[in-house]
mmCIF file of C-alpha atoms and ligand atoms in Angstrom:
data_model
loop_
_atom_site.group_PDB
_atom_site.id
_atom_site.type_symbol
_atom_site.label_atom_id
_atom_site.label_comp_id
_atom_site.label_asym_id
_atom_site.label_seq_id
_atom_site.Cartn_x
_atom_site.Cartn_y
_atom_site.Cartn_z
ATOM 1 C CA MET A 567 -0.049 0.132 -0.037
ATOM 2 C CA LEU A 568 2.398 2.885 1.242
ATOM 3 C CA ARG A 569 4.736 1.733 -1.705
ATOM 4 C CA ARG A 570 2.305 2.775 -4.333
ATOM 5 C CA HIS A 571 2.249 6.312 -2.881
ATOM 6 C CA LEU A 572 5.587 6.250 -2.336
ATOM 7 C CA PRO A 573 6.515 8.683 -5.653
ATOM 8 C CA ALA A 574 4.159 11.225 -4.078
ATOM 9 C CA LEU A 575 6.120 10.778 -0.914
ATOM 10 C CA LEU A 576 9.262 11.185 -2.728
ATOM 11 C CA LEU A 577 8.045 14.409 -4.577
ATOM 12 C CA ALA A 578 6.962 15.631 -1.288
ATOM 13 C CA GLY A 579 10.348 15.324 -0.002
ATOM 14 C CA CYS A 580 9.351 12.219 1.797
ATOM 15 C CA GLY A 581 11.798 9.442 0.248
ATOM 16 C CA SER A 582 12.726 6.385 1.956
ATOM 17 C CA PRO A 583 14.231 7.760 5.565
ATOM 18 C CA GLN A 584 16.692 4.540 4.629
ATOM 19 C CA ALA A 585 18.119 6.500 1.745
ATOM 20 C CA ALA A 586 20.049 8.770 4.092
ATOM 21 C CA ALA A 587 23.102 7.113 5.306
ATOM 22 C CA PRO A 588 22.408 6.248 9.116
ATOM 23 C CA MET A 589 25.150 8.736 10.526
ATOM 24 C CA ARG A 590 26.357 7.642 13.545
ATOM 25 C CA VAL A 591 25.700 10.685 16.927
ATOM 26 C CA GLU A 592 29.145 10.336 18.422
ATOM 27 C CA GLY A 593 29.119 10.379 22.302
ATOM 28 C CA ALA A 594 27.260 9.548 25.410
ATOM 29 C CA THR A 595 24.587 6.826 25.854
ATOM 30 C CA GLY A 596 21.440 7.693 23.865
ATOM 31 C CA LEU A 597 18.406 9.296 25.925
ATOM 32 C CA ASN A 598 16.233 6.349 25.876
ATOM 33 C CA THR A 599 18.666 3.508 26.785
ATOM 34 C CA ARG A 600 18.966 5.572 29.864
ATOM 35 C CA ALA A 601 15.218 6.117 30.443
ATOM 36 C CA ALA A 602 14.749 2.215 29.470
ATOM 37 C CA ALA A 603 16.959 1.459 32.091
ATOM 38 C CA LYS A 604 14.560 2.925 34.263
ATOM 39 C CA GLY A 605 11.292 1.141 33.295
ATOM 40 C CA LEU A 606 10.751 4.679 31.155
ATOM 41 C CA ALA A 607 10.831 5.605 27.100
ATOM 42 C CA PHE A 608 12.171 8.877 25.480
ATOM 43 C CA GLY A 609 11.336 10.327 22.464
ATOM 44 C CA SER A 610 10.277 12.854 19.815
ATOM 45 C CA ALA A 611 7.854 14.617 17.421
ATOM 46 C CA ILE A 612 8.368 13.614 13.935
ATOM 47 C CA SER A 613 6.880 14.811 10.553
ATOM 48 C CA ALA A 614 7.309 12.505 7.433
ATOM 49 C CA ARG A 615 9.425 15.437 5.639
ATOM 50 C CA GLN A 616 12.143 15.734 8.383
ATOM 51 C CA LEU A 617 13.095 11.943 8.153
ATOM 52 C CA GLN A 618 15.059 12.890 4.989
ATOM 53 C CA GLN A 619 17.607 15.320 7.246
ATOM 54 C CA PRO A 620 19.983 12.368 7.854
ATOM 55 C CA ASP A 621 21.462 14.382 10.643
ATOM 56 C CA LEU A 622 18.120 14.434 12.402
ATOM 57 C CA VAL A 623 17.708 10.621 11.728
ATOM 58 C CA ALA A 624 20.717 9.650 13.357
ATOM 59 C CA ALA A 625 19.754 11.743 16.224
ATOM 60 C CA LEU A 626 16.573 10.095 16.529
ATOM 61 C CA ARG A 627 18.206 6.772 16.228
ATOM 62 C CA ALA A 628 20.776 7.368 18.806
ATOM 63 C CA ASP A 629 18.255 8.802 21.713
ATOM 64 C CA CYS A 630 14.555 7.672 20.680
ATOM 65 C CA GLY A 631 12.494 4.862 21.377
ATOM 66 C CA LEU A 632 9.098 6.242 20.884
ATOM 67 C CA LEU A 633 7.838 8.755 17.873
ATOM 68 C CA VAL A 634 4.828 10.640 17.542
ATOM 69 C CA ALA A 635 3.791 12.633 14.130
ATOM 70 C CA GLU A 636 3.682 16.073 14.438
ATOM 71 C CA TYR A 637 0.470 16.702 12.370
ATOM 72 C CA GLU A 638 0.167 13.934 9.813
ATOM 73 C CA GLN A 639 -2.038 11.702 12.001
ATOM 74 C CA LYS A 640 -4.822 14.458 12.586
ATOM 75 C CA TRP A 641 -8.304 14.526 11.177
ATOM 76 C CA ARG A 642 -7.932 17.444 8.617
ATOM 77 C CA ILE A 643 -4.989 15.610 7.091
ATOM 78 C CA ILE A 644 -6.124 12.213 7.071
ATOM 79 C CA GLU A 645 -9.689 13.384 5.683
ATOM 80 C CA PRO A 646 -9.258 16.665 3.629
ATOM 81 C CA GLU A 647 -12.438 15.237 1.901
ATOM 82 C CA ARG A 648 -15.262 13.961 3.576
ATOM 83 C CA GLY A 649 -14.864 10.319 2.780
ATOM 84 C CA ARG A 650 -11.834 10.426 1.244
ATOM 85 C CA ARG A 651 -9.056 8.983 3.791
ATOM 86 C CA SER A 652 -5.042 8.908 3.050
ATOM 87 C CA PHE A 653 -2.654 7.646 5.689
ATOM 88 C CA VAL A 654 0.100 7.574 3.548
ATOM 89 C CA GLY A 655 2.238 10.171 5.681
ATOM 90 C CA PRO A 656 1.657 8.655 9.027
ATOM 91 C CA ASP A 657 2.031 5.114 7.365
ATOM 92 C CA PHE A 658 5.460 6.518 6.623
ATOM 93 C CA ILE A 659 6.274 7.619 10.358
ATOM 94 C CA ALA A 660 4.839 4.227 11.305
ATOM 95 C CA ARG A 661 7.098 2.273 9.073
ATOM 96 C CA PHE A 662 9.914 4.060 10.212
ATOM 97 C CA ALA A 663 9.146 3.590 13.869
ATOM 98 C CA ARG A 664 8.825 -0.081 13.174
ATOM 99 C CA GLU A 665 11.724 -0.749 10.987
ATOM 100 C CA SER A 666 13.865 1.368 13.851
ATOM 101 C CA GLY A 667 12.463 -0.456 16.807
ATOM 102 C CA MET A 668 10.705 2.653 18.030
ATOM 103 C CA ALA A 669 7.035 2.718 19.544
ATOM 104 C CA LEU A 670 4.555 4.837 18.239
ATOM 105 C CA ARG A 671 2.181 7.099 19.848
ATOM 106 C CA GLY A 672 -1.235 8.184 18.086
ATOM 107 C CA HIS A 673 -1.862 11.921 18.029
ATOM 108 C CA THR A 674 -4.514 13.021 17.854
ATOM 109 C CA LEU A 675 -8.429 11.290 16.929
ATOM 110 C CA LEU A 676 -10.499 14.548 18.239
ATOM 111 C CA TRP A 677 -8.665 17.957 18.404
ATOM 112 C CA HIS A 678 -10.531 20.541 17.743
ATOM 113 C CA GLU A 679 -7.782 22.464 15.828
ATOM 114 C CA SER A 680 -7.629 19.698 13.702
ATOM 115 C CA GLU A 681 -11.230 19.083 12.395
ATOM 116 C CA PRO A 682 -11.617 19.429 8.663
ATOM 117 C CA GLY A 683 -12.799 22.217 6.873
ATOM 118 C CA TRP A 684 -15.794 20.327 5.618
ATOM 119 C CA ALA A 685 -17.029 19.501 9.302
ATOM 120 C CA GLU A 686 -17.700 22.883 9.850
ATOM 121 C CA SER A 687 -21.306 22.898 7.975
ATOM 122 C CA LEU A 688 -22.270 19.568 9.133
ATOM 123 C CA ASP A 689 -25.355 19.528 11.362
ATOM 124 C CA ALA A 690 -25.203 17.606 14.550
ATOM 125 C CA ARG A 691 -26.350 14.311 13.264
ATOM 126 C CA ALA A 692 -23.885 14.484 10.434
ATOM 127 C CA LEU A 693 -20.944 15.554 12.808
ATOM 128 C CA ALA A 694 -21.591 13.082 15.126
ATOM 129 C CA ASP A 695 -21.363 10.435 12.210
ATOM 130 C CA ALA A 696 -18.258 11.856 10.369
ATOM 131 C CA ALA A 697 -16.574 12.222 13.825
ATOM 132 C CA ASP A 698 -17.423 8.334 14.667
ATOM 133 C CA ARG A 699 -16.571 7.307 11.186
ATOM 134 C CA HIS A 700 -12.938 8.754 11.728
ATOM 135 C CA VAL A 701 -12.076 7.320 15.157
ATOM 136 C CA ILE A 702 -13.054 4.013 14.177
ATOM 137 C CA ALA A 703 -11.315 4.148 10.332
ATOM 138 C CA THR A 704 -8.295 5.920 11.907
ATOM 139 C CA ALA A 705 -7.782 3.662 15.133
ATOM 140 C CA THR A 706 -8.553 0.408 13.076
ATOM 141 C CA HIS A 707 -6.370 1.767 10.402
ATOM 142 C CA PHE A 708 -3.236 1.876 12.730
ATOM 143 C CA ARG A 709 -4.711 -1.097 15.243
ATOM 144 C CA GLY A 710 -1.729 -2.741 17.104
ATOM 145 C CA ARG A 711 0.505 -0.314 15.701
ATOM 146 C CA ILE A 712 0.080 2.598 18.657
ATOM 147 C CA ALA A 713 1.308 1.933 21.980
ATOM 148 C CA THR A 714 -0.786 5.049 23.329
ATOM 149 C CA TRP A 715 -3.930 6.989 21.353
ATOM 150 C CA ASP A 716 -4.109 10.611 22.283
ATOM 151 C CA VAL A 717 -8.271 9.976 21.869
ATOM 152 C CA LEU A 718 -9.016 13.477 22.797
ATOM 153 C CA ASN A 719 -6.455 16.930 22.933
ATOM 154 C CA GLU A 720 -7.356 20.135 24.880
ATOM 155 C CA ALA A 721 -10.928 19.875 25.825
ATOM 156 C CA ILE A 722 -10.402 22.088 28.943
ATOM 157 C CA HIS A 723 -10.693 25.691 28.346
ATOM 158 C CA LEU A 724 -10.838 27.874 31.910
ATOM 159 C CA ALA A 725 -12.188 31.084 29.532
ATOM 160 C CA ASP A 726 -15.442 29.214 28.653
ATOM 161 C CA GLY A 727 -16.513 29.405 31.879
ATOM 162 C CA ARG A 728 -18.546 26.553 31.874
ATOM 163 C CA PRO A 729 -18.739 24.469 35.320
ATOM 164 C CA ASP A 730 -17.123 21.473 33.906
ATOM 165 C CA TRP A 731 -14.491 23.507 32.353
ATOM 166 C CA LEU A 732 -15.254 21.876 29.115
ATOM 167 C CA ARG A 733 -14.276 24.065 25.606
ATOM 168 C CA ARG A 734 -17.222 25.147 23.722
ATOM 169 C CA THR A 735 -16.125 23.283 21.103
ATOM 170 C CA ARG A 736 -18.375 22.340 17.950
ATOM 171 C CA LEU A 737 -18.498 18.651 19.192
ATOM 172 C CA LEU A 738 -19.249 19.914 22.623
ATOM 173 C CA ARG A 739 -22.172 22.469 21.342
ATOM 174 C CA LEU A 740 -23.629 19.812 19.026
ATOM 175 C CA LEU A 741 -23.501 16.446 20.515
ATOM 176 C CA GLY A 742 -23.056 17.366 24.348
ATOM 177 C CA PRO A 743 -20.408 16.217 26.355
ATOM 178 C CA ASP A 744 -21.489 12.331 25.888
ATOM 179 C CA TYR A 745 -18.827 13.057 22.640
ATOM 180 C CA ILE A 746 -16.021 12.407 25.114
ATOM 181 C CA PRO A 747 -16.950 8.634 26.557
ATOM 182 C CA ARG A 748 -18.348 8.181 22.786
ATOM 183 C CA ALA A 749 -14.619 8.796 21.103
ATOM 184 C CA PHE A 750 -13.005 6.577 23.849
ATOM 185 C CA THR A 751 -15.155 3.541 24.004
ATOM 186 C CA LEU A 752 -15.137 3.718 19.974
ATOM 187 C CA ALA A 753 -11.314 3.650 20.297
ATOM 188 C CA ARG A 754 -11.128 0.655 22.807
ATOM 189 C CA ALA A 755 -13.393 -1.335 20.160
ATOM 190 C CA ALA A 756 -11.344 -0.307 17.208
ATOM 191 C CA ASP A 757 -8.078 -1.120 18.871
ATOM 192 C CA PRO A 758 -8.274 -3.382 22.150
ATOM 193 C CA ALA A 759 -4.645 -2.920 22.836
ATOM 194 C CA ALA A 760 -3.477 0.589 22.482
ATOM 195 C CA ARG A 761 -3.723 2.870 25.765
ATOM 196 C CA LEU A 762 -6.370 5.467 25.716
ATOM 197 C CA ALA A 763 -4.962 8.970 26.886
ATOM 198 C CA TYR A 764 -7.009 12.381 27.360
ATOM 199 C CA ASN A 765 -3.766 15.125 26.678
ATOM 200 C CA ASP A 766 -3.922 18.478 27.476
ATOM 201 C CA TYR A 767 -1.535 21.519 28.271
ATOM 202 C CA GLY A 768 -1.135 24.541 30.696
ATOM 203 C CA CYS A 769 -1.144 22.395 34.086
ATOM 204 C CA GLU A 770 2.473 22.251 34.866
ATOM 205 C CA HIS A 771 3.464 25.683 36.186
ATOM 206 C CA ALA A 772 2.779 27.211 39.505
ATOM 207 C CA THR A 773 0.063 29.785 38.302
ATOM 208 C CA LEU A 774 -3.102 30.583 38.895
ATOM 209 C CA TYR A 775 -4.251 29.483 35.685
ATOM 210 C CA GLY A 776 -2.126 26.262 35.983
ATOM 211 C CA ARG A 777 -3.386 25.442 39.133
ATOM 212 C CA ARG A 778 -7.126 26.140 38.018
ATOM 213 C CA LYS A 779 -6.570 24.015 35.020
ATOM 214 C CA ARG A 780 -5.141 21.068 36.704
ATOM 215 C CA LEU A 781 -8.795 20.933 38.689
ATOM 216 C CA GLY A 782 -10.444 21.155 35.218
ATOM 217 C CA VAL A 783 -8.489 18.262 34.332
ATOM 218 C CA LEU A 784 -8.671 16.140 37.344
ATOM 219 C CA ALA A 785 -12.626 16.579 37.160
ATOM 220 C CA LEU A 786 -12.655 15.542 33.901
ATOM 221 C CA LEU A 787 -10.551 12.611 34.465
ATOM 222 C CA ARG A 788 -12.655 11.370 37.758
ATOM 223 C CA ALA A 789 -15.965 11.803 35.391
ATOM 224 C CA LEU A 790 -14.239 9.757 32.895
ATOM 225 C CA LYS A 791 -13.315 7.218 35.427
ATOM 226 C CA GLN A 792 -16.660 7.137 37.496
ATOM 227 C CA ALA A 793 -18.608 6.462 34.240
ATOM 228 C CA GLY A 794 -16.440 3.576 33.552
ATOM 229 C CA VAL A 795 -14.900 5.253 30.366
ATOM 230 C CA PRO A 796 -11.751 3.235 29.057
ATOM 231 C CA VAL A 797 -9.104 5.820 29.558
ATOM 232 C CA GLN A 798 -5.780 4.803 30.795
ATOM 233 C CA VAL A 799 -3.528 7.659 30.524
ATOM 234 C CA LEU A 800 -3.174 11.763 31.070
ATOM 235 C CA GLY A 801 -0.897 13.078 28.558
ATOM 236 C CA VAL A 802 0.647 16.065 30.098
ATOM 237 C CA GLN A 803 1.945 18.185 27.197
ATOM 238 C CA GLY A 804 4.723 19.824 29.045
ATOM 239 C CA HIS A 805 5.123 23.100 27.079
ATOM 240 C CA LEU A 806 6.724 24.873 29.573
ATOM 241 C CA SER A 807 7.801 28.789 29.635
ATOM 242 C CA ALA A 808 11.317 29.766 31.239
ATOM 243 C CA HIS A 809 9.706 32.638 32.821
ATOM 244 C CA LEU A 810 6.701 30.918 34.524
ATOM 245 C CA ALA A 811 7.237 29.435 38.294
ATOM 246 C CA PHE A 812 7.409 26.005 38.899
ATOM 247 C CA GLU A 813 6.700 24.299 42.178
ATOM 248 C CA ALA A 814 7.862 20.616 42.633
ATOM 249 C CA ALA A 815 5.668 19.961 45.465
ATOM 250 C CA GLU A 816 2.525 20.893 43.832
ATOM 251 C CA TRP A 817 3.030 19.338 40.806
ATOM 252 C CA ARG A 818 3.779 16.222 42.360
ATOM 253 C CA ASP A 819 0.799 16.484 44.656
ATOM 254 C CA PHE A 820 -1.295 16.839 41.008
ATOM 255 C CA LEU A 821 0.847 13.571 39.404
ATOM 256 C CA GLY A 822 -0.249 11.917 42.696
ATOM 257 C CA GLU A 823 -3.930 12.473 42.724
ATOM 258 C CA VAL A 824 -3.616 11.896 38.640
ATOM 259 C CA ALA A 825 -2.123 8.362 39.766
ATOM 260 C CA SER A 826 -4.906 7.911 42.717
ATOM 261 C CA LEU A 827 -7.428 7.506 39.602
ATOM 262 C CA GLY A 828 -5.293 4.332 38.208
ATOM 263 C CA LEU A 829 -4.164 6.411 35.357
ATOM 264 C CA THR A 830 -0.479 6.328 33.955
ATOM 265 C CA ILE A 831 0.604 9.668 32.991
ATOM 266 C CA GLU A 832 2.853 10.690 29.777
ATOM 267 C CA ILE A 833 4.705 13.681 29.131
ATOM 268 C CA THR A 834 3.816 13.951 25.592
ATOM 269 C CA GLU A 835 5.095 17.418 23.514
ATOM 270 C CA PHE A 836 7.876 18.561 26.038
ATOM 271 C CA ASP A 837 9.459 21.659 24.953
ATOM 272 C CA VAL A 838 10.891 24.720 27.139
ATOM 273 C CA ASN A 839 9.645 28.399 25.643
ATOM 274 C CA ASP A 840 12.700 30.938 26.345
ATOM 275 C CA ARG A 841 11.309 33.975 24.599
ATOM 276 C CA ALA A 842 11.266 35.817 27.942
ATOM 277 C CA LEU A 843 14.854 35.116 28.675
ATOM 278 C CA PRO A 844 17.706 37.326 27.453
ATOM 279 C CA ALA A 845 19.131 36.735 24.090
ATOM 280 C CA ALA A 846 22.418 35.647 24.962
ATOM 281 C CA THR A 847 22.639 31.600 24.118
ATOM 282 C CA GLY A 848 24.743 30.701 26.816
ATOM 283 C CA PRO A 849 22.506 31.780 29.937
ATOM 284 C CA ARG A 850 19.440 31.095 27.872
ATOM 285 C CA ASP A 851 20.538 27.517 27.233
ATOM 286 C CA GLU A 852 21.553 27.034 31.119
ATOM 287 C CA ALA A 853 18.175 28.461 32.557
ATOM 288 C CA VAL A 854 16.025 25.907 30.145
ATOM 289 C CA ALA A 855 18.168 23.040 31.303
ATOM 290 C CA GLU A 856 17.530 24.276 35.118
ATOM 291 C CA LEU A 857 13.747 24.215 34.469
ATOM 292 C CA THR A 858 14.004 20.981 32.665
ATOM 293 C CA ARG A 859 15.860 19.687 35.312
ATOM 294 C CA ARG A 860 13.382 20.461 38.039
ATOM 295 C CA PHE A 861 10.427 19.737 36.145
ATOM 296 C CA LEU A 862 11.952 16.025 34.977
ATOM 297 C CA GLN A 863 13.302 15.392 38.415
ATOM 298 C CA ALA A 864 9.607 16.247 39.868
ATOM 299 C CA THR A 865 7.860 14.668 37.150
ATOM 300 C CA LEU A 866 9.948 11.139 37.098
ATOM 301 C CA ALA A 867 9.557 10.677 41.047
ATOM 302 C CA GLU A 868 6.083 9.652 40.449
ATOM 303 C CA PRO A 869 5.975 6.193 39.508
ATOM 304 C CA ALA A 870 3.099 6.360 37.275
ATOM 305 C CA VAL A 871 5.082 8.488 35.124
ATOM 306 C CA ARG A 872 5.974 6.373 31.990
ATOM 307 C CA SER A 873 7.431 8.513 29.084
ATOM 308 C CA VAL A 874 8.759 11.926 27.578
ATOM 309 C CA THR A 875 8.455 13.189 24.740
ATOM 310 C CA CYS A 876 9.811 16.226 23.279
ATOM 311 C CA TRP A 877 8.072 18.350 20.866
ATOM 312 C CA GLY A 878 10.787 17.637 18.165
ATOM 313 C CA LEU A 879 14.540 17.138 18.775
ATOM 314 C CA SER A 880 16.084 20.232 17.066
ATOM 315 C CA ASP A 881 15.310 23.847 17.581
ATOM 316 C CA ARG A 882 15.094 23.976 13.688
ATOM 317 C CA HIS A 883 11.775 22.261 13.616
ATOM 318 C CA SER A 884 10.442 23.758 16.672
ATOM 319 C CA TRP A 885 6.497 24.738 16.240
ATOM 320 C CA ILE A 886 7.736 27.573 18.595
ATOM 321 C CA ARG A 887 10.073 28.933 15.798
ATOM 322 C CA ARG A 888 7.484 29.040 13.199
ATOM 323 C CA GLY A 889 5.317 31.173 15.117
ATOM 324 C CA VAL A 890 2.451 28.755 15.529
ATOM 325 C CA LEU A 891 1.218 31.366 18.355
ATOM 326 C CA ALA A 892 1.844 34.985 17.950
ATOM 327 C CA ASP A 893 2.900 35.357 21.429
ATOM 328 C CA HIS A 894 5.690 32.997 21.410
ATOM 329 C CA ARG A 895 7.711 35.160 18.873
ATOM 330 C CA ARG A 896 10.665 36.576 20.968
ATOM 331 C CA ARG A 897 10.832 40.479 20.865
ATOM 332 C CA ASP A 898 14.388 40.736 20.129
ATOM 333 C CA ASN A 899 13.417 38.228 17.150
ATOM 334 C CA ALA A 900 16.289 36.054 18.327
ATOM 335 C CA GLU A 901 15.911 32.334 17.630
ATOM 336 C CA ALA A 902 13.938 30.432 20.361
ATOM 337 C CA ARG A 903 15.942 27.240 21.789
ATOM 338 C CA PRO A 904 13.371 25.127 23.069
ATOM 339 C CA LEU A 905 14.467 21.843 22.086
ATOM 340 C CA PRO A 906 17.486 19.174 23.195
ATOM 341 C CA TYR A 907 19.581 19.702 20.223
ATOM 342 C CA ASP A 908 20.063 22.823 18.210
ATOM 343 C CA ALA A 909 19.697 23.920 14.646
ATOM 344 C CA GLN A 910 22.926 22.388 13.967
ATOM 345 C CA MET A 911 21.798 19.218 15.789
ATOM 346 C CA GLN A 912 24.622 19.627 18.736
ATOM 347 C CA ARG A 913 23.246 18.407 22.027
ATOM 348 C CA LYS A 914 22.487 21.496 24.590
ATOM 349 C CA PRO A 915 22.704 21.445 27.994
ATOM 350 C CA MET A 916 18.939 20.429 28.063
ATOM 351 C CA TRP A 917 19.916 17.286 26.639
ATOM 352 C CA HIS A 918 22.139 16.611 29.524
ATOM 353 C CA ALA A 919 19.528 17.700 31.859
ATOM 354 C CA ILE A 920 17.278 15.029 30.349
ATOM 355 C CA ALA A 921 20.161 12.663 30.567
ATOM 356 C CA ALA A 922 20.576 13.502 34.254
ATOM 357 C CA ALA A 923 17.214 13.282 35.164
ATOM 358 C CA PHE A 924 16.742 9.719 33.706
ATOM 359 C CA ASP A 925 19.828 8.689 35.359
ATOM 360 C CA ALA A 926 18.586 9.702 38.717
ATOM 361 C CA ALA A 927 15.179 8.510 37.940
ATOM 362 C CA PRO A 928 13.487 5.808 40.538
ATOM 363 C CA ALA A 929 13.152 2.468 38.380
ATOM 364 C CA ARG A 930 9.954 1.115 37.536
ATOM 365 C CA PRO A 931 8.668 -1.723 35.522
ATOM 366 C CA PRO A 932 9.110 -1.186 31.779
ATOM 367 C CA PHE A 933 7.020 1.029 29.471
HETATM 368 O O1 G3I B 1450 4.437 20.885 5.618
HETATM 369 C C1 G3I B 1450 3.153 21.328 5.031
HETATM 370 C C2 G3I B 1450 3.438 22.274 3.981
HETATM 371 O O2 G3I B 1450 3.818 21.495 3.059
HETATM 372 C C3 G3I B 1450 2.177 22.866 3.327
HETATM 373 O O3 G3I B 1450 2.611 23.851 2.553
HETATM 374 C C4 G3I B 1450 1.693 23.961 4.733
HETATM 375 C C5 G3I B 1450 0.702 24.595 3.963
HETATM 376 O O4 G3I B 1450 -0.669 23.777 4.973
HETATM 377 O O5 G3I B 1450 1.192 23.083 5.578
HETATM 378 C C6 G3I B 1450 2.765 22.523 6.116
HETATM 379 O O6 G3I B 1450 2.017 22.047 7.474
HETATM 380 C C7 G3I B 1450 1.886 21.979 8.285
HETATM 381 C C8 G3I B 1450 2.463 21.843 9.401
HETATM 382 O O7 G3I B 1450 2.232 22.318 10.767
HETATM 383 C C9 G3I B 1450 4.108 21.452 9.659
HETATM 384 O O8 G3I B 1450 4.534 22.835 9.658
HETATM 385 C C10 G3I B 1450 0.384 22.299 8.697
HETATM 386 O O9 G3I B 1450 0.027 23.184 8.041
HETATM 387 C C11 G3I B 1450 0.209 22.886 10.296
HETATM 388 O O10 G3I B 1450 -1.217 22.934 10.361
HETATM 389 C C12 G3I B 1450 1.129 22.237 11.356
HETATM 390 O O11 G3I B 1450 0.789 22.857 12.468
HETATM 391 C C13 G3I B 1450 1.168 21.770 13.632
HETATM 392 C C14 G3I B 1450 -0.293 22.086 14.309
HETATM 393 O O12 G3I B 1450 -0.283 21.332 15.600
HETATM 394 C C15 G3I B 1450 -1.460 21.691 14.113
HETATM 395 O O13 G3I B 1450 -1.571 20.473 13.502
HETATM 396 C C16 G3I B 1450 2.011 22.330 13.975
HETATM 397 O O14 G3I B 1450 3.132 21.276 13.509
HETATM 398 C C17 G3I B 1450 2.205 21.291 15.323
HETATM 399 O O15 G3I B 1450 3.443 21.647 16.192
HETATM 400 C C18 G3I B 1450 1.041 21.755 16.454
HETATM 401 O O16 G3I B 1450 1.446 20.681 17.311
HETATM 402 C C19 G3I B 1450 0.513 21.016 18.700
HETATM 403 C C20 G3I B 1450 -0.270 19.668 19.097
HETATM 404 O O17 G3I B 1450 -0.830 18.945 17.799
HETATM 405 C C21 G3I B 1450 -1.041 19.552 20.260
HETATM 406 N N1 G3I B 1450 -0.617 20.628 21.267
HETATM 407 C C22 G3I B 1450 -0.398 22.011 20.774
HETATM 408 C C23 G3I B 1450 0.974 21.686 19.599
HETATM 409 C C24 G3I B 1450 1.570 23.029 19.374
HETATM 410 O O18 G3I B 1450 0.344 23.710 18.515
#
């Protein structure tokens, strides 16, 4: 199936990753090797296009035991026209992961920002039918190949002011909160083996927003568990900001409360936004590494935490550099440095902070 489409991938600059001579990344023991020694896993988001870059592929092979598609596995990319699905992009990534001995996270079945444009005009019944078909078709297509599915992404939104803190998405407005258990139930039926996760951002910092977001996420998880919904994992995105407070004690309390619900925890999109730090790269990299150290030391102390996935390995691919969010740009226009490798694929202090955190982490059963 994939070979038939390979010419298109080649045209799109997505030739076989094996074409790239596997460069060796000299030096220290890789991050996933260190993680696996403690029953953890380390990985990165990736795109099919990025798999054409030999230096990046070498670093992925040296450091990662887990991959996730940064965008190719989302609804709007899989089904750009109603009823016409293509899995060529995510299959390409899944094949690289399998051939490289890496596990694959699925991201994400339902997310208000990745619904296809044609879904905006559907009425409630048609939208429910389209969402059901998408969840079933996609989870069935990847059956047996996904370690953990992000079934639902970012459904808690404090600013919408609902008593249950749910985000007023089209799915919520037209179908009510039941769209959430329905998605998990359909995903479970389509893929009995994958762990099913709820994934969200904004819980990590010791701010009023972070404390309220944690309450909202816990409320949703408790409601799902009490209703017998098949959710096993909380995905903590981990998009940190170097200028915001982080308190290890309150963070560990939150992780403990999630674990007490019988859930495991995966850090799913880890990076550190340095937009408020001075431009000088030395001190900036050190500040990013210090927050990385503090966050991972507190996080990995929780036995229910099972993996850490960075939202890219190299600064050159970071979504933060692409200005996806306007307030992510630095006022001095200096390039963001949020990830373990710099744009020239040199390991940064952040890489070493992640390595040290895995080395110091208490062991747990294998991921
Ligand atoms: O590569 C194509 C290019 O060929 C095409 O010409 C262009 C025009 O459409 O699109 C390019 O793909 C873009 C892709 O990023 C790579 O840059 C997609 O349009 C764009 O939608 C995609 O944005 C992604 C975004 O999610 C929406 O899917 C970002 O890469 C990705 O980092 C971001 O990730 C999200 C998580 O899924 C959820 N948590 C927040 C996180 C950051 O926003």
